[in-house]
Each structure stands twice: as structure tokens, then as C-alpha cells.
Amino acid sequence: NAGVMQNPRHLVRRRGQEARLRCSPMKGHSHVYWYRQLPEEGLKFMVYLQKENIIDESGMPKERFSAEFPKEGPSILRIQQVVRGDSAAYFCASSPPVSGVGGELFFGEGSRLTVL
Amino acid sequence: GQNIDQPTEMTATEGAIVQINCTYQTSGFNGLFWYQQHAGEAPTFLSYNVLDGLEEKGRFSSFLSRSKGYSYLLLKELQMKDSASYLCAVREAAGNKLTFGGGTRVLVKP
């Protein structure tokens, strides 16, 4: 039973390029969350999606960042025109449909973006 | 707004007990979670509290007081492998999103 799969695990981009990070949720999970983590810091919420629907994007920067979770295929976090400040670990998590009890998030191993 | 506070770092000795406190102020509350994260790895779920009181899971226990906006994670019989960051997170009433504190780095010394 595969866990949350993220790829690439490591990505190097030059300033101005685009970064695409992919996340396949656990089997049976229909909710996906993206978090960003800077070194020695906690996880900062970015966006929460269900299939073909953005539920909460309150943590997404207004420009250059976008996310999708299509009907088929993985969720994608896209960062256009990357800058050095985008260098971070990006974690994806998934969960089953909302329930009244429990409902912990299951995290992937993260994608580490380095912007040169 | 949301505010989740926990100490930045703690040091303890192998075999001892460490208590990591977490205080929160959120607009809603639908559960408090603790995660463990080793350096360079994914966070892994440790415990969940939604009602006041103590939840025990082996060497790890978590306590919640909703009226005080307070939780703690208790690690007993510390082992070297417990050296990690411990993240406190709150789920507000709406949706399943978790809001995390900054994490507490625990260093276990021999």
C-alpha cells in the first residue's frame, strides 16, 4: 500500500525558470494539501485541494504559484519565474474525505527545490 | 488569526522524560495533532487529541486542555532515535487543513 508519492525529490532551477512538483496521494485519499518548509522552521500551509477543486488557497502567494489536482493524475504545484527565496522543501499530504474524528494527514517525503 | 507556540529546542538525556508544551489561539478547534519529523524526512503522525485529557501510546503521551488552549507531548524513556523535531498542529472547525507551530527540536544526549 504505497504512501504519498512526491517527485522529484530534488530539483535545481535557475532564477526565472519554472518548477513543477508532483504529488500522488495515498490510495483512497481524495484530499491533497501542500506545505512549504524552510530550514529549521515549521510547515507553512499553502493550498488544499480535492479532485478538480481548490478548497482553500489562503496560504498561496498571490503571484507565480498555482496548484491543481485534475480528475486523472497527480496534483501539481507550479512555481513560475522562480527566485532564490523559493528554495525550500515542499511537502504534500493527503487524507481521506473529511470525517468527524481523527483525520490525520499523511505526508510524502517532500520535494527539495534549490534555486541558483 | 492563528497562533501556535512551542519551544524552539530542548535537550534531554537518554532514558529521561521530556515534556514539549504547545499553546494555541485559533478561531476554531477540531483537534490537535502531534507529528515527529527527523531531519530531511517526512513528518509522521504521533497522536491526536480532540477531548480534554491524556492519550497514551506506548512511550508517548499527549494531553489537551481546550479551555486553556494548551497541549503537551510527553516522551518517556528517551532513546537516541527520538532526536527529531516535534510539530504541534491544530485543525480548525472548517475543513481538514492543519495549521502547524514552528516545531520543537529535541536533542537526546547519551
PDB file of C-alpha atoms in Angstrom:
ATOM      1  CA  ASN A   1       0.000   0.000   0.000  1.00  0.00           C
ATOM      2  CA  ALA A   2       2.047   2.892  -1.308  1.00  0.00           C
ATOM      3  CA  GLY A   3       2.172   6.076   0.690  1.00  0.00           C
ATOM      4  CA  VAL A   4       2.085   9.612  -0.620  1.00  0.00           C
ATOM      5  CA  MET A   5       4.470   9.823  -3.551  1.00  0.00           C
ATOM      6  CA  GLN A   6       6.235  13.027  -4.456  1.00  0.00           C
ATOM      7  CA  ASN A   7       8.590  13.727  -7.322  1.00  0.00           C
ATOM      8  CA  PRO A   8      11.098  14.924  -7.984  1.00  0.00           C
ATOM      9  CA  ARG A   9      12.752  14.530  -4.593  1.00  0.00           C
ATOM     10  CA  HIS A  10      15.325  17.160  -5.506  1.00  0.00           C
ATOM     11  CA  LEU A  11      15.024  19.887  -8.104  1.00  0.00           C
ATOM     12  CA  VAL A  12      17.536  22.573  -9.063  1.00  0.00           C
ATOM     13  CA  ARG A  13      16.391  25.575 -11.057  1.00  0.00           C
ATOM     14  CA  ARG A  14      17.986  28.853 -12.111  1.00  0.00           C
ATOM     15  CA  ARG A  15      16.255  32.124 -11.333  1.00  0.00           C
ATOM     16  CA  GLY A  16      13.442  32.783 -13.793  1.00  0.00           C
ATOM     17  CA  GLN A  17      12.797  29.133 -14.643  1.00  0.00           C
ATOM     18  CA  GLU A  18       9.691  27.150 -13.781  1.00  0.00           C
ATOM     19  CA  ALA A  19       9.409  24.415 -11.179  1.00  0.00           C
ATOM     20  CA  ARG A  20       6.756  21.684 -11.259  1.00  0.00           C
ATOM     21  CA  LEU A  21       6.303  19.456  -8.264  1.00  0.00           C
ATOM     22  CA  ARG A  22       4.070  16.402  -8.408  1.00  0.00           C
ATOM     23  CA  CYS A  23       2.160  14.534  -5.717  1.00  0.00           C
ATOM     24  CA  SER A  24       0.187  11.297  -5.894  1.00  0.00           C
ATOM     25  CA  PRO A  25      -1.973  10.797  -2.793  1.00  0.00           C
ATOM     26  CA  MET A  26      -2.402   7.544  -0.948  1.00  0.00           C
ATOM     27  CA  LYS A  27      -4.889   5.136  -2.468  1.00  0.00           C
ATOM     28  CA  GLY A  28      -8.415   6.063  -1.464  1.00  0.00           C
ATOM     29  CA  HIS A  29      -7.471   9.608  -0.472  1.00  0.00           C
ATOM     30  CA  SER A  30      -9.225  12.397  -2.313  1.00  0.00           C
ATOM     31  CA  HIS A  31      -7.810  15.396  -0.441  1.00  0.00           C
ATOM     32  CA  VAL A  32      -4.367  16.872  -1.065  1.00  0.00           C
ATOM     33  CA  TYR A  33      -2.506  19.576   0.850  1.00  0.00           C
ATOM     34  CA  TRP A  34       0.706  21.395   0.003  1.00  0.00           C
ATOM     35  CA  TYR A  35       3.026  22.801   2.677  1.00  0.00           C
ATOM     36  CA  ARG A  36       6.325  24.665   2.453  1.00  0.00           C
ATOM     37  CA  GLN A  37       9.134  24.270   4.959  1.00  0.00           C
ATOM     38  CA  LEU A  38      12.193  26.462   5.251  1.00  0.00           C
ATOM     39  CA  PRO A  39      15.271  25.073   7.063  1.00  0.00           C
ATOM     40  CA  GLU A  40      14.808  24.881  10.833  1.00  0.00           C
ATOM     41  CA  GLU A  41      11.192  26.066  10.564  1.00  0.00           C
ATOM     42  CA  GLY A  42       7.723  24.564  10.789  1.00  0.00           C
ATOM     43  CA  LEU A  43       5.355  23.653   7.984  1.00  0.00           C
ATOM     44  CA  LYS A  44       3.522  26.557   6.357  1.00  0.00           C
ATOM     45  CA  PHE A  45       0.182  25.732   4.735  1.00  0.00           C
ATOM     46  CA  MET A  46      -0.137  26.686   1.088  1.00  0.00           C
ATOM     47  CA  VAL A  47      -3.194  25.080  -0.514  1.00  0.00           C
ATOM     48  CA  TYR A  48      -5.822  22.381  -0.003  1.00  0.00           C
ATOM     49  CA  LEU A  49      -7.407  20.654  -2.996  1.00  0.00           C
ATOM     50  CA  GLN A  50      -9.888  17.978  -3.868  1.00  0.00           C
ATOM     51  CA  LYS A  51     -10.193  16.480  -7.332  1.00  0.00           C
ATOM     52  CA  GLU A  52     -10.747  19.346  -9.823  1.00  0.00           C
ATOM     53  CA  ASN A  53     -11.431  21.782  -6.993  1.00  0.00           C
ATOM     54  CA  ILE A  54      -9.369  24.196  -4.878  1.00  0.00           C
ATOM     55  CA  ILE A  55     -10.857  24.246  -1.377  1.00  0.00           C
ATOM     56  CA  ASP A  56      -8.511  26.654   0.409  1.00  0.00           C
ATOM     57  CA  GLU A  57      -5.631  28.585  -1.150  1.00  0.00           C
ATOM     58  CA  SER A  58      -5.190  31.093   1.651  1.00  0.00           C
ATOM     59  CA  GLY A  59      -1.502  30.244   2.030  1.00  0.00           C
ATOM     60  CA  MET A  60      -0.558  30.566  -1.626  1.00  0.00           C
ATOM     61  CA  PRO A  61       1.479  33.601  -2.698  1.00  0.00           C
ATOM     62  CA  LYS A  62      -0.612  35.804  -4.945  1.00  0.00           C
ATOM     63  CA  GLU A  63       1.767  35.604  -7.880  1.00  0.00           C
ATOM     64  CA  ARG A  64       3.804  32.891  -9.608  1.00  0.00           C
ATOM     65  CA  PHE A  65       2.347  29.990  -7.615  1.00  0.00           C
ATOM     66  CA  SER A  66      -0.504  27.756  -8.743  1.00  0.00           C
ATOM     67  CA  ALA A  67      -1.816  24.305  -7.881  1.00  0.00           C
ATOM     68  CA  GLU A  68      -4.130  21.799  -9.469  1.00  0.00           C
ATOM     69  CA  PHE A  69      -5.485  18.347  -8.792  1.00  0.00           C
ATOM     70  CA  PRO A  70      -7.004  17.047 -12.023  1.00  0.00           C
ATOM     71  CA  LYS A  71      -9.544  14.274 -12.337  1.00  0.00           C
ATOM     72  CA  GLU A  72      -6.794  11.969 -13.569  1.00  0.00           C
ATOM     73  CA  GLY A  73      -3.173  12.096 -12.498  1.00  0.00           C
ATOM     74  CA  PRO A  74      -1.211  13.669  -9.674  1.00  0.00           C
ATOM     75  CA  SER A  75      -1.603  17.034  -8.010  1.00  0.00           C
ATOM     76  CA  ILE A  76       0.869  19.596  -9.324  1.00  0.00           C
ATOM     77  CA  LEU A  77       2.345  22.619  -7.592  1.00  0.00           C
ATOM     78  CA  ARG A  78       3.728  25.019 -10.170  1.00  0.00           C
ATOM     79  CA  ILE A  79       6.110  27.857  -9.448  1.00  0.00           C
ATOM     80  CA  GLN A  80       6.792  30.229 -12.315  1.00  0.00           C
ATOM     81  CA  GLN A  81       9.827  32.501 -12.601  1.00  0.00           C
ATOM     82  CA  VAL A  82      11.457  31.090  -9.505  1.00  0.00           C
ATOM     83  CA  VAL A  83      13.510  33.308  -7.192  1.00  0.00           C
ATOM     84  CA  ARG A  84      16.091  32.359  -4.577  1.00  0.00           C
ATOM     85  CA  GLY A  85      13.512  32.808  -1.812  1.00  0.00           C
ATOM     86  CA  ASP A  86      11.504  29.914  -3.256  1.00  0.00           C
ATOM     87  CA  SER A  87      14.252  27.496  -2.178  1.00  0.00           C
ATOM     88  CA  ALA A  88      12.574  25.227   0.374  1.00  0.00           C
ATOM     89  CA  ALA A  89      11.201  21.768   0.961  1.00  0.00           C
ATOM     90  CA  TYR A  90       7.674  21.368  -0.386  1.00  0.00           C
ATOM     91  CA  PHE A  91       5.644  18.672   1.307  1.00  0.00           C
ATOM     92  CA  CYS A  92       2.451  17.149   0.035  1.00  0.00           C
ATOM     93  CA  ALA A  93      -0.016  15.412   2.334  1.00  0.00           C
ATOM     94  CA  SER A  94      -3.220  13.527   1.702  1.00  0.00           C
ATOM     95  CA  SER A  95      -6.249  12.421   3.686  1.00  0.00           C
ATOM     96  CA  PRO A  96      -9.470  10.548   3.113  1.00  0.00           C
ATOM     97  CA  PRO A  97     -12.692  12.543   2.847  1.00  0.00           C
ATOM     98  CA  VAL A  98     -13.418  14.704   5.872  1.00  0.00           C
ATOM     99  CA  SER A  99     -14.647  12.803   8.897  1.00  0.00           C
ATOM    100  CA  GLY A 100     -15.678  13.928  12.305  1.00  0.00           C
ATOM    101  CA  VAL A 101     -12.932  12.124  14.199  1.00  0.00           C
ATOM    102  CA  GLY A 102      -9.203  11.799  13.602  1.00  0.00           C
ATOM    103  CA  GLY A 103      -8.382  12.557  10.013  1.00  0.00           C
ATOM    104  CA  GLU A 104      -4.641  12.934  10.303  1.00  0.00           C
ATOM    105  CA  LEU A 105      -2.684  13.939   7.245  1.00  0.00           C
ATOM    106  CA  PHE A 106      -0.211  11.535   5.664  1.00  0.00           C
ATOM    107  CA  PHE A 107       2.890  13.236   4.321  1.00  0.00           C
ATOM    108  CA  GLY A 108       5.145  12.468   1.405  1.00  0.00           C
ATOM    109  CA  GLU A 109       8.930  12.637   1.588  1.00  0.00           C
ATOM    110  CA  GLY A 110       8.981  16.140   0.157  1.00  0.00           C
ATOM    111  CA  SER A 111      10.489  17.839  -2.869  1.00  0.00           C
ATOM    112  CA  ARG A 112      13.529  19.972  -2.166  1.00  0.00           C
ATOM    113  CA  LEU A 113      13.802  22.924  -4.504  1.00  0.00           C
ATOM    114  CA  THR A 114      17.069  24.793  -4.843  1.00  0.00           C
ATOM    115  CA  VAL A 115      17.117  27.995  -6.871  1.00  0.00           C
ATOM    116  CA  LEU A 116      20.546  29.082  -8.065  1.00  0.00           C
TER     117      LEU A 116
ATOM    118  CA  GLY B   1      -5.788  34.849  13.365  1.00  0.00           C
ATOM    119  CA  GLN B   2      -3.925  31.742  14.343  1.00  0.00           C
ATOM    120  CA  ASN B   3      -1.073  31.449  16.779  1.00  0.00           C
ATOM    121  CA  ILE B   4       0.568  28.164  17.757  1.00  0.00           C
ATOM    122  CA  ASP B   5       3.588  28.382  20.047  1.00  0.00           C
ATOM    123  CA  GLN B   6       6.074  25.764  21.128  1.00  0.00           C
ATOM    124  CA  PRO B   7       9.662  25.977  22.375  1.00  0.00           C
ATOM    125  CA  THR B   8      12.321  26.039  19.698  1.00  0.00           C
ATOM    126  CA  GLU B   9      14.681  23.495  21.201  1.00  0.00           C
ATOM    127  CA  MET B  10      15.014  21.112  24.137  1.00  0.00           C
ATOM    128  CA  THR B  11      17.814  18.836  25.280  1.00  0.00           C
ATOM    129  CA  ALA B  12      17.404  15.731  27.406  1.00  0.00           C
ATOM    130  CA  THR B  13      19.363  12.662  28.450  1.00  0.00           C
ATOM    131  CA  GLU B  14      18.824   9.148  27.175  1.00  0.00           C
ATOM    132  CA  GLY B  15      16.373   7.313  29.445  1.00  0.00           C
ATOM    133  CA  ALA B  16      14.861  10.511  30.820  1.00  0.00           C
ATOM    134  CA  ILE B  17      11.473  12.162  30.233  1.00  0.00           C
ATOM    135  CA  VAL B  18      10.823  15.293  28.197  1.00  0.00           C
ATOM    136  CA  GLN B  19       7.622  17.348  28.007  1.00  0.00           C
ATOM    137  CA  ILE B  20       7.022  19.565  24.982  1.00  0.00           C
ATOM    138  CA  ASN B  21       4.397  22.240  25.516  1.00  0.00           C
ATOM    139  CA  CYS B  22       2.183  23.778  22.871  1.00  0.00           C
ATOM    140  CA  THR B  23      -0.207  26.690  23.290  1.00  0.00           C
ATOM    141  CA  TYR B  24      -2.641  27.752  20.632  1.00  0.00           C
ATOM    142  CA  GLN B  25      -5.049  30.532  19.800  1.00  0.00           C
ATOM    143  CA  THR B  26      -7.204  29.718  16.803  1.00  0.00           C
ATOM    144  CA  SER B  27     -10.559  30.873  15.517  1.00  0.00           C
ATOM    145  CA  GLY B  28     -11.923  27.333  15.701  1.00  0.00           C
ATOM    146  CA  PHE B  29     -10.864  23.986  17.112  1.00  0.00           C
ATOM    147  CA  ASN B  30     -11.477  20.484  15.838  1.00  0.00           C
ATOM    148  CA  GLY B  31      -8.479  18.570  17.111  1.00  0.00           C
ATOM    149  CA  LEU B  32      -4.804  18.856  17.995  1.00  0.00           C
ATOM    150  CA  PHE B  33      -2.128  16.702  16.381  1.00  0.00           C
ATOM    151  CA  TRP B  34       1.491  15.909  17.152  1.00  0.00           C
ATOM    152  CA  TYR B  35       3.923  14.865  14.435  1.00  0.00           C
ATOM    153  CA  GLN B  36       7.543  13.724  14.567  1.00  0.00           C
ATOM    154  CA  GLN B  37       9.965  14.789  11.859  1.00  0.00           C
ATOM    155  CA  HIS B  38      13.525  13.549  11.531  1.00  0.00           C
ATOM    156  CA  ALA B  39      15.898  15.822   9.641  1.00  0.00           C
ATOM    157  CA  GLY B  40      15.340  15.574   5.902  1.00  0.00           C
ATOM    158  CA  GLU B  41      12.360  13.252   6.261  1.00  0.00           C
ATOM    159  CA  ALA B  42       8.575  13.386   6.115  1.00  0.00           C
ATOM    160  CA  PRO B  43       6.555  14.282   9.219  1.00  0.00           C
ATOM    161  CA  THR B  44       4.933  11.193  10.728  1.00  0.00           C
ATOM    162  CA  PHE B  45       1.772  11.187  12.821  1.00  0.00           C
ATOM    163  CA  LEU B  46       2.181  10.572  16.560  1.00  0.00           C
ATOM    164  CA  SER B  47      -1.055  11.479  18.321  1.00  0.00           C
ATOM    165  CA  TYR B  48      -4.416  13.189  18.166  1.00  0.00           C
ATOM    166  CA  ASN B  49      -6.500  14.831  20.901  1.00  0.00           C
ATOM    167  CA  VAL B  50      -9.937  16.333  20.487  1.00  0.00           C
ATOM    168  CA  LEU B  51     -11.282  15.935  24.033  1.00  0.00           C
ATOM    169  CA  ASP B  52      -9.625  17.115  27.237  1.00  0.00           C
ATOM    170  CA  GLY B  53      -7.336  14.652  28.913  1.00  0.00           C
ATOM    171  CA  LEU B  54      -4.436  12.336  28.323  1.00  0.00           C
ATOM    172  CA  GLU B  55      -3.948   9.945  25.408  1.00  0.00           C
ATOM    173  CA  GLU B  56      -1.232   7.345  25.907  1.00  0.00           C
ATOM    174  CA  LYS B  57       0.547   5.421  23.180  1.00  0.00           C
ATOM    175  CA  GLY B  58       3.474   3.426  24.450  1.00  0.00           C
ATOM    176  CA  ARG B  59       6.333   5.755  25.375  1.00  0.00           C
ATOM    177  CA  PHE B  60       4.475   8.778  24.017  1.00  0.00           C
ATOM    178  CA  SER B  61       1.517  10.544  25.665  1.00  0.00           C
ATOM    179  CA  SER B  62      -0.341  13.692  24.676  1.00  0.00           C
ATOM    180  CA  PHE B  63      -2.504  15.915  26.834  1.00  0.00           C
ATOM    181  CA  LEU B  64      -5.088  18.526  25.895  1.00  0.00           C
ATOM    182  CA  SER B  65      -6.879  21.298  27.778  1.00  0.00           C
ATOM    183  CA  ARG B  66      -9.246  23.093  25.416  1.00  0.00           C
ATOM    184  CA  SER B  67     -10.206  25.769  27.948  1.00  0.00           C
ATOM    185  CA  LYS B  68      -6.546  26.737  28.330  1.00  0.00           C
ATOM    186  CA  GLY B  69      -5.592  26.310  24.684  1.00  0.00           C
ATOM    187  CA  TYR B  70      -2.799  24.033  25.805  1.00  0.00           C
ATOM    188  CA  SER B  71      -1.341  20.674  24.940  1.00  0.00           C
ATOM    189  CA  TYR B  72       1.818  18.792  25.737  1.00  0.00           C
ATOM    190  CA  LEU B  73       3.611  15.793  24.314  1.00  0.00           C
ATOM    191  CA  LEU B  74       5.382  13.611  26.848  1.00  0.00           C
ATOM    192  CA  LEU B  75       8.224  11.379  25.721  1.00  0.00           C
ATOM    193  CA  LYS B  76       9.291   8.756  28.256  1.00  0.00           C
ATOM    194  CA  GLU B  77      12.358   6.501  28.394  1.00  0.00           C
ATOM    195  CA  LEU B  78      14.076   8.625  25.797  1.00  0.00           C
ATOM    196  CA  GLN B  79      16.117   6.884  23.155  1.00  0.00           C
ATOM    197  CA  MET B  80      18.737   8.353  20.844  1.00  0.00           C
ATOM    198  CA  LYS B  81      16.401   7.787  17.892  1.00  0.00           C
ATOM    199  CA  ASP B  82      13.909  10.210  19.489  1.00  0.00           C
ATOM    200  CA  SER B  83      16.179  13.097  18.480  1.00  0.00           C
ATOM    201  CA  ALA B  84      13.910  14.877  15.999  1.00  0.00           C
ATOM    202  CA  SER B  85      11.590  17.833  15.601  1.00  0.00           C
ATOM    203  CA  TYR B  86       8.139  17.567  17.143  1.00  0.00           C
ATOM    204  CA  LEU B  87       5.382  19.544  15.471  1.00  0.00           C
ATOM    205  CA  CYS B  88       2.160  20.635  17.128  1.00  0.00           C
ATOM    206  CA  ALA B  89      -0.750  21.261  14.748  1.00  0.00           C
ATOM    207  CA  VAL B  90      -4.353  22.379  15.142  1.00  0.00           C
ATOM    208  CA  ARG B  91      -7.276  21.585  12.900  1.00  0.00           C
ATOM    209  CA  GLU B  92      -9.842  24.350  12.943  1.00  0.00           C
ATOM    210  CA  ALA B  93     -13.530  23.640  12.624  1.00  0.00           C
ATOM    211  CA  ALA B  94     -13.663  24.159   8.879  1.00  0.00           C
ATOM    212  CA  GLY B  95     -12.176  21.520   6.624  1.00  0.00           C
ATOM    213  CA  ASN B  96      -9.273  19.247   7.271  1.00  0.00           C
ATOM    214  CA  LYS B  97      -6.386  21.715   6.960  1.00  0.00           C
ATOM    215  CA  LEU B  98      -3.816  21.571   9.773  1.00  0.00           C
ATOM    216  CA  THR B  99      -2.002  24.672  10.995  1.00  0.00           C
ATOM    217  CA  PHE B 100       1.439  23.903  12.414  1.00  0.00           C
ATOM    218  CA  GLY B 101       3.567  25.519  15.062  1.00  0.00           C
ATOM    219  CA  GLY B 102       7.245  26.141  14.409  1.00  0.00           C
ATOM    220  CA  GLY B 103       8.316  22.785  15.814  1.00  0.00           C
ATOM    221  CA  THR B 104      10.496  21.825  18.777  1.00  0.00           C
ATOM    222  CA  ARG B 105      13.904  20.265  18.098  1.00  0.00           C
ATOM    223  CA  VAL B 106      14.661  17.653  20.724  1.00  0.00           C
ATOM    224  CA  LEU B 107      18.245  16.534  21.151  1.00  0.00           C
ATOM    225  CA  VAL B 108      18.772  13.352  23.158  1.00  0.00           C
ATOM    226  CA  LYS B 109      22.256  13.038  24.640  1.00  0.00           C
ATOM    227  CA  PRO B 110      23.884   9.849  25.924  1.00  0.00           C
TER     228      PRO B 110
END
